[in-house]
Short mmCIF file of C-alpha atoms in Angstrom, two decimals:
data_model
loop_
_atom_site.label_atom_id
_atom_site.label_comp_id
_atom_site.label_asym_id
_atom_site.label_seq_id
_atom_site.Cartn_x
_atom_site.Cartn_y
_atom_site.Cartn_z
CA MET L 1 0.00 0.00 0.00
CA ARG L 2 1.37 3.43 -0.98
CA LYS L 3 2.12 5.66 2.00
CA ILE L 4 0.18 8.95 1.97
CA SER L 5 2.25 12.12 2.22
CA TYR L 6 0.54 14.90 4.16
CA VAL L 7 0.82 18.67 4.00
CA GLN L 8 1.20 19.56 7.69
CA GLY L 9 -0.71 22.39 9.34
CA ALA L 10 -1.64 23.75 12.76
CA GLY L 11 -4.44 25.82 14.23
CA ALA L 12 -6.39 26.58 17.38
CA ILE L 13 -9.81 27.20 18.83
CA VAL L 14 -9.33 30.41 20.78
CA TRP L 15 -11.97 30.78 23.48
CA ARG L 16 -13.15 33.19 26.15
CA VAL L 17 -16.07 33.53 28.55
CA LYS L 18 -18.23 36.63 28.19
CA LYS L 19 -21.28 37.16 30.37
CA GLU L 20 -20.86 33.57 31.58
CA LYS L 21 -21.15 32.21 28.03
CA LEU L 22 -18.48 30.52 25.95
CA GLU L 23 -17.31 32.35 22.82
CA VAL L 24 -14.85 31.26 20.13
CA LEU L 25 -12.85 33.06 17.48
CA ILE L 26 -13.56 32.28 13.81
CA VAL L 27 -12.30 33.77 10.55
CA HIS L 28 -13.70 34.26 7.04
CA ARG L 29 -11.52 33.43 4.04
CA PRO L 30 -12.77 35.20 0.90
CA LYS L 31 -10.85 32.91 -1.48
CA TRP L 32 -12.90 29.93 -0.32
CA ASP L 33 -15.86 31.94 1.03
CA ASP L 34 -15.83 29.88 4.22
CA TRP L 35 -15.86 30.38 7.98
CA SER L 36 -13.34 28.33 9.92
CA PHE L 37 -10.98 28.27 12.86
CA PRO L 38 -7.63 29.98 12.18
CA LYS L 39 -5.00 27.58 10.85
CA GLY L 40 -2.22 27.30 8.30
CA LYS L 41 0.65 25.30 6.83
CA LEU L 42 4.00 24.80 8.51
CA LYS L 43 6.94 26.68 7.06
CA SER L 44 10.20 24.86 6.40
CA GLY L 45 11.85 23.84 9.70
CA GLU L 46 8.86 25.01 11.76
CA THR L 47 7.27 22.94 14.52
CA LEU L 48 3.51 22.43 14.85
CA ARG L 49 3.33 24.65 17.93
CA ALA L 50 5.37 27.44 16.36
CA ALA L 51 3.17 27.35 13.26
CA CYS L 52 0.04 27.53 15.40
CA ILE L 53 1.28 30.60 17.27
CA ARG L 54 2.32 32.31 14.02
CA GLU L 55 -0.86 31.47 12.09
CA LEU L 56 -3.12 32.74 14.86
CA LYS L 57 -1.23 36.02 14.88
CA GLU L 58 -1.37 36.27 11.08
CA GLU L 59 -4.99 35.25 10.51
CA ALA L 60 -6.78 36.26 13.71
CA ARG L 61 -4.44 39.08 14.91
CA VAL L 62 -4.19 37.54 18.40
CA ASP L 63 -1.27 36.45 20.58
CA ILE L 64 -2.19 33.15 22.16
CA ALA L 65 -1.06 30.64 24.76
CA LEU L 66 -1.65 27.00 23.93
CA GLY L 67 -4.05 24.94 26.00
CA VAL L 68 -5.34 21.39 25.78
CA PRO L 69 -4.51 19.51 22.55
CA LEU L 70 -7.49 18.60 20.37
CA GLY L 71 -5.93 16.18 17.89
CA TRP L 72 -5.86 16.05 14.09
CA GLN L 73 -8.18 16.92 11.24
CA ARG L 74 -7.38 15.11 7.99
CA TYR L 75 -8.83 16.01 4.61
CA ARG L 76 -8.08 16.26 0.91
CA LEU L 77 -7.33 19.59 -0.75
CA ARG L 78 -8.87 20.63 -4.05
CA SER L 79 -5.45 20.08 -5.61
CA GLY L 80 -5.69 16.41 -4.63
CA ALA L 81 -3.02 16.64 -1.94
CA HIS L 82 -3.73 15.36 1.56
CA LYS L 83 -3.57 17.76 4.50
CA ARG L 84 -3.33 17.07 8.23
CA VAL L 85 -3.93 19.93 10.69
CA TYR L 86 -3.26 19.66 14.42
CA TYR L 87 -5.34 21.80 16.79
CA TRP L 88 -5.11 23.08 20.34
CA THR L 89 -7.47 25.07 22.50
CA ALA L 90 -5.97 28.50 23.21
CA THR L 91 -6.53 31.75 25.07
CA GLU L 92 -5.50 35.28 24.17
CA LEU L 93 -2.57 36.80 26.06
CA PRO L 94 -2.60 40.40 27.30
CA ALA L 95 -0.38 42.84 25.44
CA LYS L 96 2.35 43.04 28.10
CA HIS L 97 2.49 39.36 29.00
CA PRO L 98 6.09 38.23 29.75
CA ALA L 99 5.90 35.36 27.24
CA LEU L 100 5.47 37.85 24.38
CA ARG L 101 8.85 39.46 25.02
CA SER L 102 10.65 36.61 23.27
CA ARG L 103 8.32 36.18 20.28
CA CYS L 104 9.15 37.33 16.78
CA ARG L 105 7.04 39.95 15.08
CA VAL L 106 4.44 38.58 12.67
CA ALA L 107 2.70 40.50 9.89
CA ALA L 108 -1.09 40.24 9.63
CA ALA L 109 -2.55 38.28 6.73
CA SER L 110 -3.89 40.33 3.84
CA ALA L 111 -7.60 40.99 3.41
CA ALA L 112 -7.47 38.71 0.38
CA GLU L 113 -6.59 35.83 2.71
CA VAL L 114 -8.72 36.72 5.77
CA ASP L 115 -11.22 39.56 5.62
CA GLN L 116 -13.24 39.02 8.84
CA VAL L 117 -12.35 37.92 12.36
CA ARG L 118 -15.22 37.45 14.83
CA TRP L 119 -15.85 36.39 18.41
CA VAL L 120 -19.13 34.47 18.36
CA SER L 121 -21.17 32.29 20.70
CA VAL L 122 -21.04 28.51 20.35
CA LYS L 123 -24.60 28.54 18.99
CA LYS L 124 -23.72 31.09 16.32
CA ALA L 125 -20.42 29.41 15.47
CA LYS L 126 -22.24 26.13 14.89
CA LYS L 127 -24.37 27.86 12.25
CA MET L 128 -21.52 29.83 10.66
CA LEU L 129 -18.75 27.21 10.42
CA THR L 130 -18.59 25.74 6.94
CA THR L 131 -17.28 22.22 7.56
CA GLU L 132 -18.75 19.43 9.65
CA SER L 133 -15.28 18.62 11.04
CA ASP L 134 -15.03 22.13 12.50
CA ARG L 135 -18.49 21.79 14.04
CA GLU L 136 -17.48 18.45 15.59
CA MET L 137 -14.38 20.05 17.08
CA LEU L 138 -16.50 22.92 18.41
CA ALA L 139 -18.77 20.37 20.12
CA GLN L 140 -15.67 18.78 21.68
CA VAL L 141 -14.63 22.14 23.14
CA LYS L 142 -18.15 22.85 24.43
CA LYS L 143 -18.18 19.45 26.14
CA MET L 144 -14.84 20.28 27.80
CA PHE L 145 -16.23 23.64 28.93
CA ASP L 146 -19.32 22.01 30.46
CA ALA L 147 -17.08 19.49 32.28
CA ALA L 148 -14.81 22.26 33.65
CA GLU L 149 -11.89 20.83 31.65
CA LEU L 150 -11.31 23.73 29.26
CA ALA L 151 -9.80 26.32 31.63
CA THR L 152 -6.49 24.63 32.45
CA VAL L 153 -3.13 25.76 33.81
CA PRO L 154 -0.11 24.13 32.14
CA LEU L 155 2.67 22.74 34.33
CA LEU L 156 5.77 22.15 32.21
CA LEU L 157 8.26 19.60 33.51
CA ALA L 158 11.58 20.09 31.69
CA ARG L 159 14.57 17.78 31.97
CA HIS L 160 17.70 19.90 31.73
CA THR L 161 19.51 19.98 28.39
CA ARG L 162 22.77 18.17 27.74
CA ALA L 163 25.42 18.61 30.43
CA GLN L 164 29.10 17.75 30.53
CA LYS L 165 29.76 14.14 31.48
CA ARG L 166 30.34 13.43 35.14
CA SER L 167 33.68 11.76 34.41
CA ALA L 168 34.95 14.75 32.43
CA TRP L 169 33.75 17.28 35.02
CA ALA L 170 35.50 15.32 37.80
CA LYS L 171 38.80 16.46 36.32
CA HIS L 172 37.78 20.10 36.81
CA ASP L 173 35.64 21.36 39.67
CA GLY L 174 34.21 17.92 40.31
CA GLN L 175 31.15 19.17 42.22
CA GLU L 176 27.86 17.87 40.87
CA GLN L 177 26.02 21.09 41.67
CA THR L 178 28.36 23.08 39.39
CA ARG L 179 28.47 20.66 36.42
CA PRO L 180 27.57 22.88 33.42
CA LEU L 181 25.87 22.40 30.08
CA THR L 182 27.84 21.52 26.97
CA GLU L 183 27.88 23.93 24.02
CA THR L 184 25.15 21.80 22.46
CA GLY L 185 23.18 21.93 25.71
CA SER L 186 23.39 25.72 25.73
CA ARG L 187 22.03 25.89 22.18
CA HIS L 188 19.23 23.53 23.14
CA ALA L 189 18.37 25.71 26.15
CA GLU L 190 17.77 28.56 23.69
CA ALA L 191 15.61 26.25 21.55
CA ILE L 192 13.34 24.98 24.32
CA SER L 193 12.68 28.52 25.50
CA GLU L 194 10.40 28.73 22.46
CA VAL L 195 8.18 26.04 24.00
CA PHE L 196 7.87 28.03 27.22
CA THR L 197 6.60 31.10 25.36
CA GLN L 198 4.09 28.96 23.43
CA TYR L 199 2.40 27.94 26.69
CA GLY L 200 2.57 31.45 28.16
CA VAL L 201 4.91 30.53 31.04
CA GLU L 202 4.83 33.14 33.82
CA SER L 203 6.73 31.31 36.56
CA VAL L 204 10.20 29.74 36.20
CA LEU L 205 11.26 27.20 38.84
CA SER L 206 14.40 25.10 38.93
CA SER L 207 16.72 22.91 40.90
CA PRO L 208 19.50 25.27 42.02
CA TRP L 209 22.16 23.07 40.37
CA GLN L 210 23.93 24.73 37.46
CA ARG L 211 22.77 22.55 34.57
CA CYS L 212 19.11 23.05 35.45
CA VAL L 213 19.41 26.79 36.03
CA ASP L 214 21.23 27.29 32.74
CA SER L 215 18.54 25.30 30.88
CA VAL L 216 15.83 27.83 31.79
CA ARG L 217 18.00 30.94 31.96
CA PRO L 218 17.49 31.97 28.28
CA TYR L 219 13.71 32.11 28.71
CA ALA L 220 13.92 33.83 32.08
CA LYS L 221 16.23 36.47 30.61
CA LYS L 222 14.06 37.11 27.53
CA SER L 223 10.82 37.25 29.50
CA ARG L 224 12.42 39.18 32.41
CA LEU L 225 11.26 36.63 34.96
CA GLU L 226 13.12 35.60 38.10
CA ILE L 227 14.24 31.98 38.42
CA LYS L 228 13.05 30.63 41.75
CA PHE L 229 15.04 27.75 43.24
CA LEU L 230 13.64 24.54 44.72
CA PRO L 231 16.46 22.94 46.76
CA GLU L 232 14.18 19.98 47.58
CA ILE L 233 14.39 18.70 43.98
CA THR L 234 18.17 18.38 43.47
CA GLU L 235 19.53 14.88 42.83
CA LYS L 236 21.06 14.78 46.31
CA ALA L 237 17.90 15.96 48.08
CA HIS L 238 15.80 13.48 46.12
CA LYS L 239 18.09 10.59 47.06
CA GLU L 240 17.84 11.50 50.74
CA GLN L 241 14.13 12.47 50.88
CA PRO L 242 12.12 11.48 47.79
CA ALA L 243 8.88 12.13 49.69
CA GLN L 244 9.72 15.85 49.69
CA VAL L 245 9.84 15.85 45.89
CA LYS L 246 6.35 14.34 45.79
CA LYS L 247 5.14 17.05 48.16
CA VAL L 248 6.61 19.81 45.99
CA PHE L 249 4.85 18.61 42.84
CA SER L 250 1.59 17.83 44.58
CA ARG L 251 1.64 21.41 45.87
CA LEU L 252 2.38 22.78 42.40
CA VAL L 253 -0.59 20.90 40.95
CA ARG L 254 -2.92 22.00 43.74
CA THR L 255 -1.89 25.65 44.03
CA GLY L 256 -0.43 26.52 40.63
CA ASP L 257 -2.49 29.37 39.21
CA VAL L 258 -0.18 30.50 36.38
CA PRO L 259 1.64 28.58 33.61
CA THR L 260 4.84 27.28 35.18
CA VAL L 261 8.01 25.50 34.06
CA VAL L 262 10.12 23.43 36.46
CA CYS L 263 13.58 22.23 35.42
CA VAL L 264 14.59 18.91 36.97
CA HIS L 265 17.14 16.06 36.96
CA ARG L 266 16.57 12.64 35.37
CA PRO L 267 16.73 10.62 38.65
CA THR L 268 13.84 12.63 40.11
CA LEU L 269 11.45 11.91 37.23
CA PRO L 270 9.82 8.62 38.34
CA THR L 271 9.04 10.17 41.73
CA ILE L 272 7.55 13.24 40.05
CA PHE L 273 5.43 11.08 37.73
CA THR L 274 4.07 9.21 40.74
CA ALA L 275 2.99 12.55 42.23
CA LEU L 276 1.36 13.67 38.97
CA GLY L 277 -0.34 10.32 38.50
CA LYS L 278 -2.43 10.84 41.63
CA PHE L 279 -4.18 13.70 39.84
CA SER L 280 -4.78 11.72 36.62
CA THR L 281 -7.24 9.11 35.45
CA PRO L 282 -5.89 5.57 34.90
CA ARG L 283 -6.03 6.16 31.14
CA LEU L 284 -3.91 9.30 31.40
CA ARG L 285 -1.48 7.69 33.84
CA ARG L 286 -0.60 5.22 31.11
CA GLN L 287 0.66 8.15 29.02
CA LEU L 288 3.37 8.97 31.55
CA PRO L 289 6.85 7.73 30.59
CA ALA L 290 7.39 4.27 32.06
CA ALA L 291 11.11 3.57 31.56
CA ASP L 292 14.50 5.18 32.04
CA PRO L 293 15.56 7.78 30.82
CA TRP L 294 11.91 8.87 31.33
CA LEU L 295 12.50 12.08 29.36
CA LYS L 296 15.44 12.76 27.07
CA THR L 297 17.67 15.77 27.70
CA GLY L 298 15.77 18.90 26.80
CA GLU L 299 12.44 17.07 26.57
CA ILE L 300 9.34 18.57 28.21
CA LEU L 301 6.22 16.99 29.67
CA VAL L 302 3.24 19.36 29.74
CA ALA L 303 0.52 18.57 32.29
CA HIS L 304 -2.74 20.48 31.73
CA VAL L 305 -4.31 21.00 35.16
CA ALA L 306 -8.02 21.79 35.57
CA HIS L 307 -9.19 23.34 38.85
CA SER L 308 -12.76 22.98 40.08
CA SER L 309 -14.19 24.84 43.05
CA GLY L 310 -14.29 22.65 46.14
CA ALA L 311 -12.64 19.65 44.44
CA GLU L 312 -9.14 18.29 43.91
CA PRO L 313 -7.52 19.53 40.69
CA GLU L 314 -7.35 17.07 37.81
CA ILE L 315 -4.76 16.69 35.08
CA VAL L 316 -6.89 16.37 31.93
CA ALA L 317 -4.16 16.00 29.29
CA TYR L 318 -0.45 15.35 28.87
CA GLU L 319 1.86 16.33 26.02
CA ARG L 320 5.49 15.42 25.40
CA VAL L 321 7.47 18.07 23.55
CA ARG L 322 10.86 17.46 22.01
CA LEU L 323 12.13 19.93 19.47
CA PRO L 324 14.13 18.57 16.51
CA GLN L 325 17.06 20.78 17.59
CA THR L 326 17.39 18.98 20.93
CA GLY L 327 18.38 15.62 19.51
CA LYS L 328 21.96 14.34 19.05
#
């Protein structure tokens, strides 16, 4: 059977609540005379998330933070080519949000490409959207809203990028807490900072050991955020008191009210996953990494946490993010 080659795209359903009612953002494309959710093709070398952020700025004129992933839409273009578009839920960021300080400028699409951008109710969107697949995705978002699973706070768990080998560092300073990143690791730290801006990170936490701090420093510098240290999550502290690591992450899930990144060490990961698993359904727990190395250097696990009044928070989705630049 011949393998189908897909044109890759990304988009989002941007939502807000106005007068206690859910509204979504839709656009009109005059070339096709259709109403749809903003989306577009990936540029060469671009990731799905980067394309989503760019396309929403181009087509809908909004700066967004990614929320819960919605999966793929697959369809055939009029040219005969196959297209696959990945979607997220998303919310609009305020103009002076720290995550926007590290984003590139994006020009708005021409009126020939998009001539109307509207916030509309779910009921109106259902009537206006042209394709059945968009209406099905709208129904999915409405169901999440009704279940209090749409308004989530992302908790990003980042394993530090590549560090110098222990054996090599032993010939220098020799102290584990000062072991630095390699040149490649430093480049990768710059690369993963793009992921942090895509989720609108407002709080930067880290083990105080050098390789973790330097992995989040590029984003902290660009966004002008302070790195706050968690001495309880170093390798040494974890070896001596793993229960404290569980407490830290349970607290972050329960009390986290802004998008947060935490940079950690590989040996702490199974303990952290155990803590996160207590806030997840059995189905979602099976998505957590189950074997060493748990996450590769520079890889990120995104936990989308939903908070309900008077109830324990619940992690409603996980994503694993590994940029192409962070591989060997």
